[in-house]
Short mmCIF file of C-alpha atoms in Angstrom, two decimals:
data_model
loop_
_atom_site.label_atom_id
_atom_site.label_comp_id
_atom_site.label_asym_id
_atom_site.label_seq_id
_atom_site.Cartn_x
_atom_site.Cartn_y
_atom_site.Cartn_z
CA MET A 1 147.32 -46.15 34.47
CA ASN A 2 148.02 -48.09 31.27
CA THR A 3 149.09 -51.72 31.53
CA PRO A 4 152.74 -52.62 30.87
CA ALA A 5 153.41 -54.68 27.79
CA PRO A 6 154.68 -58.27 28.20
CA ALA A 7 158.28 -58.63 29.30
CA ARG A 8 159.10 -60.85 26.32
CA ILE A 9 158.01 -59.69 22.87
CA ARG A 10 158.82 -60.62 19.32
CA ALA A 11 161.05 -58.52 17.11
CA SER A 12 160.46 -58.15 13.40
CA GLY A 13 163.08 -57.18 10.87
CA PRO A 14 163.68 -57.25 7.12
CA ASP A 15 163.76 -61.07 7.22
CA GLY A 16 160.45 -61.33 9.05
CA ASP A 17 159.81 -62.61 12.57
CA ARG A 18 163.03 -62.69 14.62
CA GLY A 19 161.58 -64.49 17.65
CA PRO A 20 161.12 -63.47 21.29
CA PHE A 21 163.65 -61.39 23.18
CA ASP A 22 164.05 -59.77 26.58
CA LEU A 23 166.37 -56.79 27.11
CA ALA A 24 166.74 -57.80 30.77
CA ASP A 25 168.13 -61.23 29.80
CA PRO A 26 171.95 -61.39 29.46
CA ALA A 27 171.42 -63.80 26.56
CA PHE A 28 170.00 -60.94 24.48
CA TRP A 29 173.32 -59.08 24.68
CA ARG A 30 175.18 -62.09 23.33
CA LEU A 31 173.11 -62.08 20.13
CA PRO A 32 174.72 -60.83 16.91
CA ARG A 33 174.51 -57.05 16.73
CA PRO A 34 172.23 -57.04 13.63
CA ASP A 35 169.68 -59.09 15.58
CA ARG A 36 169.82 -56.66 18.50
CA LEU A 37 169.40 -53.67 16.18
CA ALA A 38 166.41 -55.39 14.56
CA ALA A 39 164.90 -55.90 18.01
CA PHE A 40 165.28 -52.20 18.79
CA ALA A 41 163.67 -51.31 15.44
CA GLY A 42 160.70 -53.45 16.45
CA LEU A 43 160.46 -51.66 19.79
CA ARG A 44 160.56 -48.24 18.14
CA ALA A 45 157.59 -49.27 15.99
CA LEU A 46 155.41 -49.96 19.06
CA GLU A 47 153.03 -47.33 20.40
CA THR A 48 154.52 -47.05 23.90
CA PRO A 49 157.68 -48.06 25.79
CA VAL A 50 157.80 -51.69 26.91
CA ARG A 51 158.62 -52.92 30.40
CA PHE A 52 161.25 -55.64 30.76
CA GLY A 53 162.38 -57.67 33.74
CA ALA A 54 160.19 -58.08 36.81
CA PRO A 55 156.51 -57.18 36.13
CA GLU A 56 156.40 -55.13 39.35
CA GLY A 57 158.89 -53.94 41.93
CA PRO A 58 162.70 -53.82 41.69
CA GLY A 59 164.55 -55.22 38.73
CA GLY A 60 162.14 -54.14 36.02
CA PHE A 61 162.50 -51.15 33.72
CA TYR A 62 160.85 -49.39 30.81
CA ALA A 63 162.97 -49.25 27.67
CA LEU A 64 163.13 -45.79 26.09
CA VAL A 65 164.21 -46.47 22.52
CA ARG A 66 163.08 -43.47 20.48
CA HIS A 67 165.28 -40.43 19.97
CA ALA A 68 162.63 -38.04 21.27
CA ASP A 69 161.97 -40.06 24.43
CA VAL A 70 165.66 -40.49 25.29
CA GLN A 71 166.28 -36.79 24.71
CA HIS A 72 163.25 -35.80 26.80
CA ALA A 73 164.34 -37.94 29.76
CA SER A 74 167.89 -36.58 29.51
CA ARG A 75 166.72 -32.97 29.53
CA THR A 76 164.25 -33.23 32.43
CA PRO A 77 166.56 -34.38 35.25
CA ARG A 78 164.17 -33.41 38.04
CA THR A 79 161.70 -35.97 36.74
CA PHE A 80 164.24 -38.56 35.56
CA THR A 81 166.97 -38.63 38.20
CA SER A 82 170.45 -40.14 37.98
CA ALA A 83 170.50 -41.11 41.66
CA PRO A 84 170.81 -43.72 43.02
CA GLY A 85 172.74 -44.85 39.93
CA VAL A 86 172.77 -44.94 36.14
CA THR A 87 174.34 -48.36 35.58
CA THR A 88 172.71 -51.76 35.72
CA PRO A 89 172.86 -52.92 38.45
CA GLU A 90 173.02 -49.70 40.42
CA PRO A 91 176.20 -49.20 42.48
CA ALA A 92 175.93 -50.34 46.09
CA ALA A 93 175.74 -47.60 48.72
CA TRP A 94 178.84 -48.94 50.49
CA VAL A 95 180.87 -48.76 47.27
CA LYS A 96 179.93 -45.09 46.83
CA ALA A 97 180.71 -44.39 50.49
CA LEU A 98 184.12 -46.04 50.21
CA PHE A 99 185.26 -44.81 46.79
CA GLY A 100 183.22 -41.63 46.35
CA ASN A 101 180.15 -41.10 44.22
CA SER A 102 180.65 -40.61 40.49
CA MET A 103 179.22 -37.46 38.91
CA VAL A 104 177.13 -39.61 36.56
CA ASN A 105 175.15 -40.88 39.57
CA MET A 106 174.44 -37.42 41.01
CA ASP A 107 171.63 -34.92 40.68
CA ASP A 108 171.60 -31.20 41.41
CA PRO A 109 172.64 -29.44 43.54
CA ASP A 110 175.51 -31.90 44.23
CA HIS A 111 176.10 -32.56 40.53
CA ALA A 112 176.01 -28.85 39.65
CA ASP A 113 178.52 -28.03 42.41
CA LEU A 114 181.03 -30.62 41.20
CA ARG A 115 180.51 -29.90 37.52
CA ARG A 116 181.07 -26.18 38.14
CA ILE A 117 184.46 -26.91 39.74
CA VAL A 118 185.46 -29.27 36.93
CA ALA A 119 184.25 -26.91 34.18
CA ARG A 120 186.23 -24.00 35.65
CA ALA A 121 189.36 -26.16 35.65
CA PHE A 122 189.08 -26.72 31.89
CA THR A 123 190.48 -23.30 31.07
CA PRO A 124 191.01 -22.15 27.46
CA ARG A 125 194.76 -22.44 28.02
CA LEU A 126 194.44 -26.03 29.29
CA LEU A 127 192.19 -27.03 26.38
CA ALA A 128 194.49 -25.41 23.80
CA ALA A 129 197.45 -27.32 25.22
CA ALA A 130 195.41 -30.53 25.20
CA GLU A 131 194.48 -30.12 21.53
CA GLU A 132 198.11 -29.53 20.58
CA ASN A 133 199.10 -32.59 22.60
CA ILE A 134 196.43 -34.69 20.86
CA ARG A 135 198.08 -34.07 17.50
CA ALA A 136 201.54 -34.87 18.87
CA VAL A 137 200.42 -38.08 20.60
CA ALA A 138 198.56 -39.29 17.49
CA ALA A 139 201.70 -38.75 15.39
CA ARG A 140 203.91 -40.57 17.91
CA ILE A 141 201.54 -43.55 18.20
CA VAL A 142 201.45 -43.94 14.43
CA ASP A 143 205.27 -43.57 14.29
CA GLU A 144 205.57 -46.51 16.67
CA MET A 145 202.89 -48.48 14.83
CA LEU A 146 204.80 -48.12 11.56
CA ARG A 147 208.03 -49.15 13.29
CA ASP A 148 206.71 -52.11 15.29
CA ARG A 149 203.99 -53.40 12.92
CA PRO A 150 201.65 -54.66 15.70
CA ALA A 151 198.82 -57.10 15.00
CA ASP A 152 196.12 -55.73 17.33
CA PHE A 153 194.70 -52.27 16.63
CA VAL A 154 193.09 -51.96 20.06
CA ALA A 155 196.32 -52.48 22.02
CA ALA A 156 198.56 -50.55 19.62
CA VAL A 157 196.39 -47.54 18.83
CA ALA A 158 192.81 -47.39 20.11
CA SER A 159 193.57 -47.95 23.80
CA ARG A 160 196.76 -45.91 23.90
CA MET A 161 195.42 -42.72 22.38
CA PRO A 162 192.74 -41.74 24.93
CA PHE A 163 194.72 -43.16 27.85
CA GLU A 164 197.80 -41.09 27.11
CA ILE A 165 195.75 -37.95 26.47
CA ILE A 166 193.90 -38.21 29.78
CA CYS A 167 197.07 -39.03 31.72
CA ASP A 168 198.85 -36.06 30.12
CA LEU A 169 195.88 -33.80 30.82
CA MET A 170 195.66 -34.85 34.46
CA GLY A 171 199.44 -34.78 34.94
CA ILE A 172 199.89 -38.47 35.83
CA PRO A 173 203.61 -39.31 36.08
CA GLU A 174 204.93 -41.95 33.70
CA ALA A 175 205.90 -44.16 36.63
CA HIS A 176 202.23 -44.74 37.52
CA ARG A 177 200.78 -45.26 34.05
CA ARG A 178 201.39 -48.93 33.34
CA GLU A 179 199.87 -49.99 36.64
CA ILE A 180 196.94 -47.59 36.21
CA ALA A 181 196.21 -49.04 32.76
CA ARG A 182 196.09 -52.54 34.26
CA ARG A 183 193.80 -51.39 37.04
CA ILE A 184 191.43 -49.72 34.57
CA ASP A 185 190.98 -53.06 32.83
CA GLU A 186 190.21 -54.67 36.18
CA ALA A 187 187.70 -51.98 37.11
CA SER A 188 185.82 -51.97 33.80
CA GLN A 189 186.08 -55.45 32.29
CA ASN A 190 182.82 -56.80 33.76
CA VAL A 191 180.65 -53.65 33.66
CA GLY A 192 177.35 -54.62 32.07
CA VAL A 193 178.46 -58.18 31.31
CA GLY A 194 175.73 -60.65 32.09
CA ARG A 195 176.61 -63.69 34.18
CA ARG A 196 174.67 -66.77 35.14
CA ARG A 197 175.70 -66.51 38.79
CA LEU A 198 176.76 -63.82 41.21
CA ARG A 199 180.46 -63.06 41.28
CA MET A 200 182.05 -60.85 43.90
CA PRO A 201 183.65 -57.90 42.08
CA GLY A 202 186.93 -58.19 43.99
CA ARG A 203 189.29 -57.40 41.12
CA GLY A 204 187.22 -54.41 40.03
CA LEU A 205 187.15 -52.98 43.54
CA ARG A 206 190.88 -53.53 43.95
CA GLY A 207 191.37 -51.58 40.71
CA LEU A 208 189.29 -48.69 42.03
CA ALA A 209 191.12 -48.77 45.37
CA HIS A 210 194.47 -48.51 43.60
CA LEU A 211 193.27 -45.52 41.55
CA GLN A 212 192.06 -43.84 44.73
CA ARG A 213 195.44 -44.29 46.42
CA VAL A 214 197.32 -42.87 43.45
CA MET A 215 195.03 -39.88 43.20
CA GLY A 216 195.20 -39.21 46.93
CA GLN A 217 198.99 -39.13 46.76
CA LEU A 218 199.03 -36.86 43.69
CA ALA A 219 196.41 -34.54 45.21
CA ARG A 220 198.59 -33.98 48.27
CA GLU A 221 201.65 -33.32 46.10
CA ARG A 222 199.84 -30.84 43.83
CA ARG A 223 198.34 -28.90 46.71
CA ARG A 224 201.89 -28.31 47.94
CA GLU A 225 203.35 -27.71 44.46
CA PRO A 226 200.81 -27.01 41.69
CA ALA A 227 202.06 -28.10 38.27
CA GLY A 228 199.72 -26.45 35.77
CA ASP A 229 197.81 -29.69 35.04
CA LEU A 230 194.19 -30.69 35.64
CA ILE A 231 194.86 -32.29 39.03
CA SER A 232 196.45 -29.06 40.24
CA ALA A 233 193.51 -27.01 38.95
CA LEU A 234 190.95 -29.28 40.61
CA VAL A 235 192.56 -29.48 44.05
CA THR A 236 193.48 -25.79 44.26
CA ALA A 237 190.23 -24.45 42.80
CA ASP A 238 188.20 -21.94 44.77
CA VAL A 239 184.67 -22.07 43.39
CA ASP A 240 182.42 -20.66 46.10
CA GLY A 241 185.00 -21.84 48.59
CA ARG A 242 185.12 -25.37 47.16
CA ALA A 243 187.78 -27.56 45.59
CA LEU A 244 187.77 -31.31 45.04
CA ASN A 245 188.84 -33.38 48.02
CA ALA A 246 190.92 -36.54 47.54
CA ARG A 247 187.93 -38.91 47.36
CA GLU A 248 186.07 -36.67 44.90
CA LEU A 249 189.21 -36.41 42.80
CA GLY A 250 189.58 -40.18 42.81
CA ALA A 251 185.98 -40.67 41.71
CA PHE A 252 186.37 -38.07 38.96
CA PHE A 253 189.62 -39.62 37.74
CA SER A 254 188.00 -43.07 37.69
CA LEU A 255 185.15 -41.63 35.63
CA LEU A 256 187.57 -39.98 33.20
CA LEU A 257 189.61 -43.14 32.77
CA VAL A 258 186.83 -45.71 32.57
CA ALA A 259 184.43 -43.51 30.59
CA GLY A 260 186.86 -41.42 28.58
CA VAL A 261 189.34 -44.15 27.74
CA GLU A 262 186.86 -46.96 27.13
CA THR A 263 184.42 -44.96 25.00
CA THR A 264 187.03 -43.36 22.73
CA ARG A 265 188.92 -46.65 22.47
CA ASN A 266 185.78 -48.39 21.27
CA ALA A 267 184.89 -45.57 18.88
CA LEU A 268 188.35 -45.76 17.29
CA ALA A 269 188.14 -49.54 16.91
CA HIS A 270 184.64 -49.44 15.43
CA GLY A 271 185.76 -46.58 13.21
CA LEU A 272 188.49 -48.71 11.66
CA VAL A 273 185.96 -51.45 10.92
CA LEU A 274 183.47 -48.99 9.45
CA LEU A 275 186.01 -47.23 7.26
CA GLY A 276 187.40 -50.56 6.06
CA GLY A 277 183.92 -51.81 5.26
CA HIS A 278 183.04 -48.63 3.37
CA PRO A 279 186.05 -47.90 1.14
CA GLU A 280 184.30 -45.00 -0.57
CA GLN A 281 183.89 -43.28 2.80
CA ARG A 282 187.49 -44.04 3.74
CA GLU A 283 188.75 -42.53 0.48
CA LEU A 284 186.56 -39.47 0.96
CA LEU A 285 187.97 -38.92 4.45
CA ALA A 286 191.55 -39.51 3.26
CA SER A 287 191.07 -36.97 0.46
CA ASP A 288 190.56 -34.11 2.95
CA VAL A 289 190.74 -34.98 6.63
CA GLU A 290 190.34 -31.36 7.68
CA ARG A 291 187.10 -31.06 5.74
CA TYR A 292 185.54 -34.44 6.54
CA GLY A 293 187.18 -35.35 9.86
CA ASP A 294 184.59 -33.78 12.13
CA GLY A 295 181.71 -35.41 10.25
CA ALA A 296 183.50 -38.77 10.30
CA ALA A 297 183.94 -38.60 14.08
CA GLU A 298 180.26 -37.80 14.58
CA GLU A 299 179.08 -40.58 12.26
CA ILE A 300 181.38 -43.16 13.83
CA VAL A 301 179.93 -42.34 17.26
CA ARG A 302 176.36 -42.41 15.94
CA HIS A 303 176.76 -45.65 14.05
CA SER A 304 178.69 -47.55 16.73
CA THR A 305 177.28 -45.83 19.88
CA PRO A 306 180.08 -46.74 22.33
CA ILE A 307 177.78 -46.31 25.38
CA ILE A 308 174.66 -48.40 24.79
CA GLN A 309 172.52 -47.23 27.69
CA PHE A 310 172.14 -45.42 31.01
CA ARG A 311 169.35 -45.78 33.53
CA ARG A 312 167.20 -43.16 35.25
CA THR A 313 164.74 -43.26 38.17
CA VAL A 314 161.36 -41.58 37.86
CA ALA A 315 160.87 -38.95 40.58
CA ALA A 316 157.38 -37.65 39.72
CA GLU A 317 154.31 -38.87 37.89
CA CYS A 318 154.73 -38.29 34.18
CA SER A 319 154.07 -39.67 30.74
CA VAL A 320 156.74 -40.47 28.16
CA GLY A 321 156.04 -41.88 24.73
CA GLY A 322 152.43 -42.46 25.74
CA ARG A 323 153.37 -44.51 28.82
CA ASP A 324 152.28 -43.31 32.28
CA LEU A 325 155.07 -43.62 34.83
CA ARG A 326 155.08 -43.43 38.64
CA PRO A 327 157.74 -42.33 41.14
CA GLY A 328 160.21 -45.13 41.66
CA ASP A 329 159.82 -46.60 38.19
CA LYS A 330 163.06 -47.26 36.34
CA VAL A 331 163.67 -46.30 32.72
CA VAL A 332 166.66 -47.20 30.59
CA LEU A 333 167.80 -44.76 27.91
CA PHE A 334 168.97 -46.84 24.95
CA TYR A 335 171.25 -44.52 22.99
CA ALA A 336 172.06 -47.39 20.61
CA SER A 337 168.42 -47.40 19.53
CA ALA A 338 167.89 -43.63 19.54
CA ASN A 339 170.83 -43.25 17.15
CA ARG A 340 169.04 -45.46 14.59
CA ASP A 341 165.64 -43.79 14.92
CA GLU A 342 164.06 -43.61 11.46
CA ALA A 343 162.08 -40.55 12.52
CA VAL A 344 165.32 -38.58 12.90
CA PHE A 345 167.93 -40.19 10.64
CA ALA A 346 167.35 -40.93 6.96
CA SER A 347 168.66 -44.42 6.12
CA PRO A 348 169.91 -44.85 9.70
CA ASP A 349 171.83 -48.07 8.99
CA VAL A 350 173.92 -46.35 6.29
CA PHE A 351 177.39 -45.13 7.31
CA ASP A 352 177.78 -41.64 5.82
CA ILE A 353 180.49 -39.26 7.05
CA THR A 354 178.76 -36.36 5.26
CA ARG A 355 175.50 -36.88 7.18
CA SER A 356 174.12 -33.45 8.10
CA PRO A 357 172.54 -32.69 10.42
CA ASN A 358 173.63 -35.49 12.71
CA PRO A 359 171.88 -34.98 16.07
CA HIS A 360 173.06 -38.28 17.54
CA LEU A 361 172.92 -38.97 21.26
CA GLY A 362 176.25 -40.76 21.49
CA TYR A 363 177.50 -38.27 24.09
CA GLY A 364 174.19 -38.25 25.97
CA GLY A 365 170.86 -36.70 25.21
CA GLY A 366 171.74 -33.21 26.39
CA GLY A 367 170.94 -31.79 29.80
CA PRO A 368 173.32 -31.61 32.77
CA HIS A 369 174.98 -34.97 32.10
CA TYR A 370 176.11 -34.24 28.55
CA CYS A 371 179.63 -35.67 28.21
CA LEU A 372 182.33 -33.25 29.45
CA GLY A 373 184.94 -34.87 27.23
CA ALA A 374 182.99 -34.86 23.96
CA HIS A 375 185.15 -32.17 22.34
CA LEU A 376 188.41 -33.93 23.20
CA ALA A 377 187.05 -37.28 22.01
CA ARG A 378 186.19 -35.78 18.61
CA GLN A 379 189.65 -34.26 18.32
CA GLU A 380 191.30 -37.57 19.22
CA MET A 381 189.39 -39.49 16.54
CA LYS A 382 190.10 -36.86 13.92
CA ALA A 383 193.82 -36.78 14.76
CA VAL A 384 194.25 -40.56 14.80
CA PHE A 385 192.45 -41.23 11.54
CA GLY A 386 194.15 -38.24 9.95
CA GLU A 387 197.56 -39.74 10.77
CA LEU A 388 196.55 -43.26 9.78
CA LEU A 389 194.99 -42.38 6.44
CA THR A 390 197.70 -39.99 5.29
CA ARG A 391 200.63 -42.20 6.33
CA THR A 392 199.43 -45.71 5.43
CA GLU A 393 197.87 -47.59 2.55
CA GLY A 394 195.51 -50.54 2.66
CA LEU A 395 194.61 -49.86 6.29
CA ARG A 396 191.96 -52.42 7.23
CA ALA A 397 190.75 -54.90 9.81
CA THR A 398 191.86 -58.40 8.81
CA GLY A 399 189.26 -60.24 10.87
CA PRO A 400 186.16 -59.64 12.95
CA ALA A 401 186.40 -57.50 16.05
CA GLU A 402 186.46 -59.46 19.29
CA LEU A 403 183.46 -57.98 21.07
CA VAL A 404 182.43 -58.18 24.73
CA GLY A 405 178.83 -59.20 25.35
CA SER A 406 177.85 -56.17 27.42
CA ASN A 407 174.55 -54.34 27.87
CA PHE A 408 176.42 -51.18 28.87
CA ASP A 409 179.02 -50.43 26.22
CA ASN A 410 179.79 -51.56 22.69
CA ARG A 411 183.19 -52.80 23.74
CA VAL A 412 185.95 -54.14 21.50
CA ARG A 413 188.50 -56.33 23.23
CA ALA A 414 190.78 -56.87 20.22
CA LEU A 415 190.85 -56.14 16.49
CA PRO A 416 193.39 -57.64 14.04
CA PHE A 417 194.54 -55.20 11.38
CA ALA A 418 197.04 -54.66 8.60
CA PHE A 419 198.52 -51.75 6.68
CA THR A 420 201.36 -50.69 4.41
CA ALA A 421 203.45 -47.60 5.04
CA ARG A 422 202.78 -44.93 2.45
CA ARG A 423 205.85 -44.04 0.39
#
């Protein structure tokens, strides 16, 4: 068995020695993003994955930072399991018992059973209607933006787009949406945010409880009167005699809202910053959105990586990146590092919407947990930026994005912006 590296190492970057850092320390995630990216570059240059946190026992983890290692762990789920949880810290057993277990924390056969039901519900007809709706919602949001001239891009555009698409897809009545949006913020605002002292997650749990009550009510209504939406499809499905029960539906809806809304929101906000900071790329995209839109969406996700990391638990003796691992060891898959791996991406720090191929891991590293909503997220980004760039001039962020110091997602709380309506 090879010996773990020290828990605190020094990162080197283009300016030389950057000093010691520890990925398990919340202070690391409050560093400027360029310093964090330099630290990951230093880790990728080492021979084997480094252990951070406690030297032995619970709390420590090996950081998988190379593209190949993250992809390998993602595609061998029997060795690198999602249970008991993929977030840091792992969800408490009582929370899962009360609110249902999220698909992201499951392994086969339970994960396969649920995913099969969900995948069957996403029929070609449902997806075609969703894509048409994406274009209509993007146009309406930009209509209102041009009329109201808001100051915050996140509130006016980035948050609204994925939230409205998911609510429309699920069939959430308008009467519930404002309260659901508030509860999503409660449930997700402290995920991955380091704190100096323990804080009971009361507001987050109240948010989840509210979502569960709403979904339970809607599930009962749609079983009686199906409405052709995703909730109806999920609760009336018959896949080997199985449909989603109310608790499973609530957990799935929470996953869709927190994961789908937050990730696409952050990608849209980072995309505005990236396009504003690279006017030649913005002009290229504006010149032919149909031609360059898909590539722009992929490069925005690669460059910004909305989900920074997920954790896995080692289930069998194995070796990854030259490091021997034992059952019970924890590994963390750092997508934010894998997407800058010099062995895979030429000039990885360059933002290039024509990058091809672009095998980023922003939607996961493949395997059974590859993001179900990846296709819709791409379409949403393409539709929003298509509307923005063809209907405005001088679209740009007017100040730095207000970021949340999180080790889980690259979250943008607010982003000031300006534009002029195109005549």
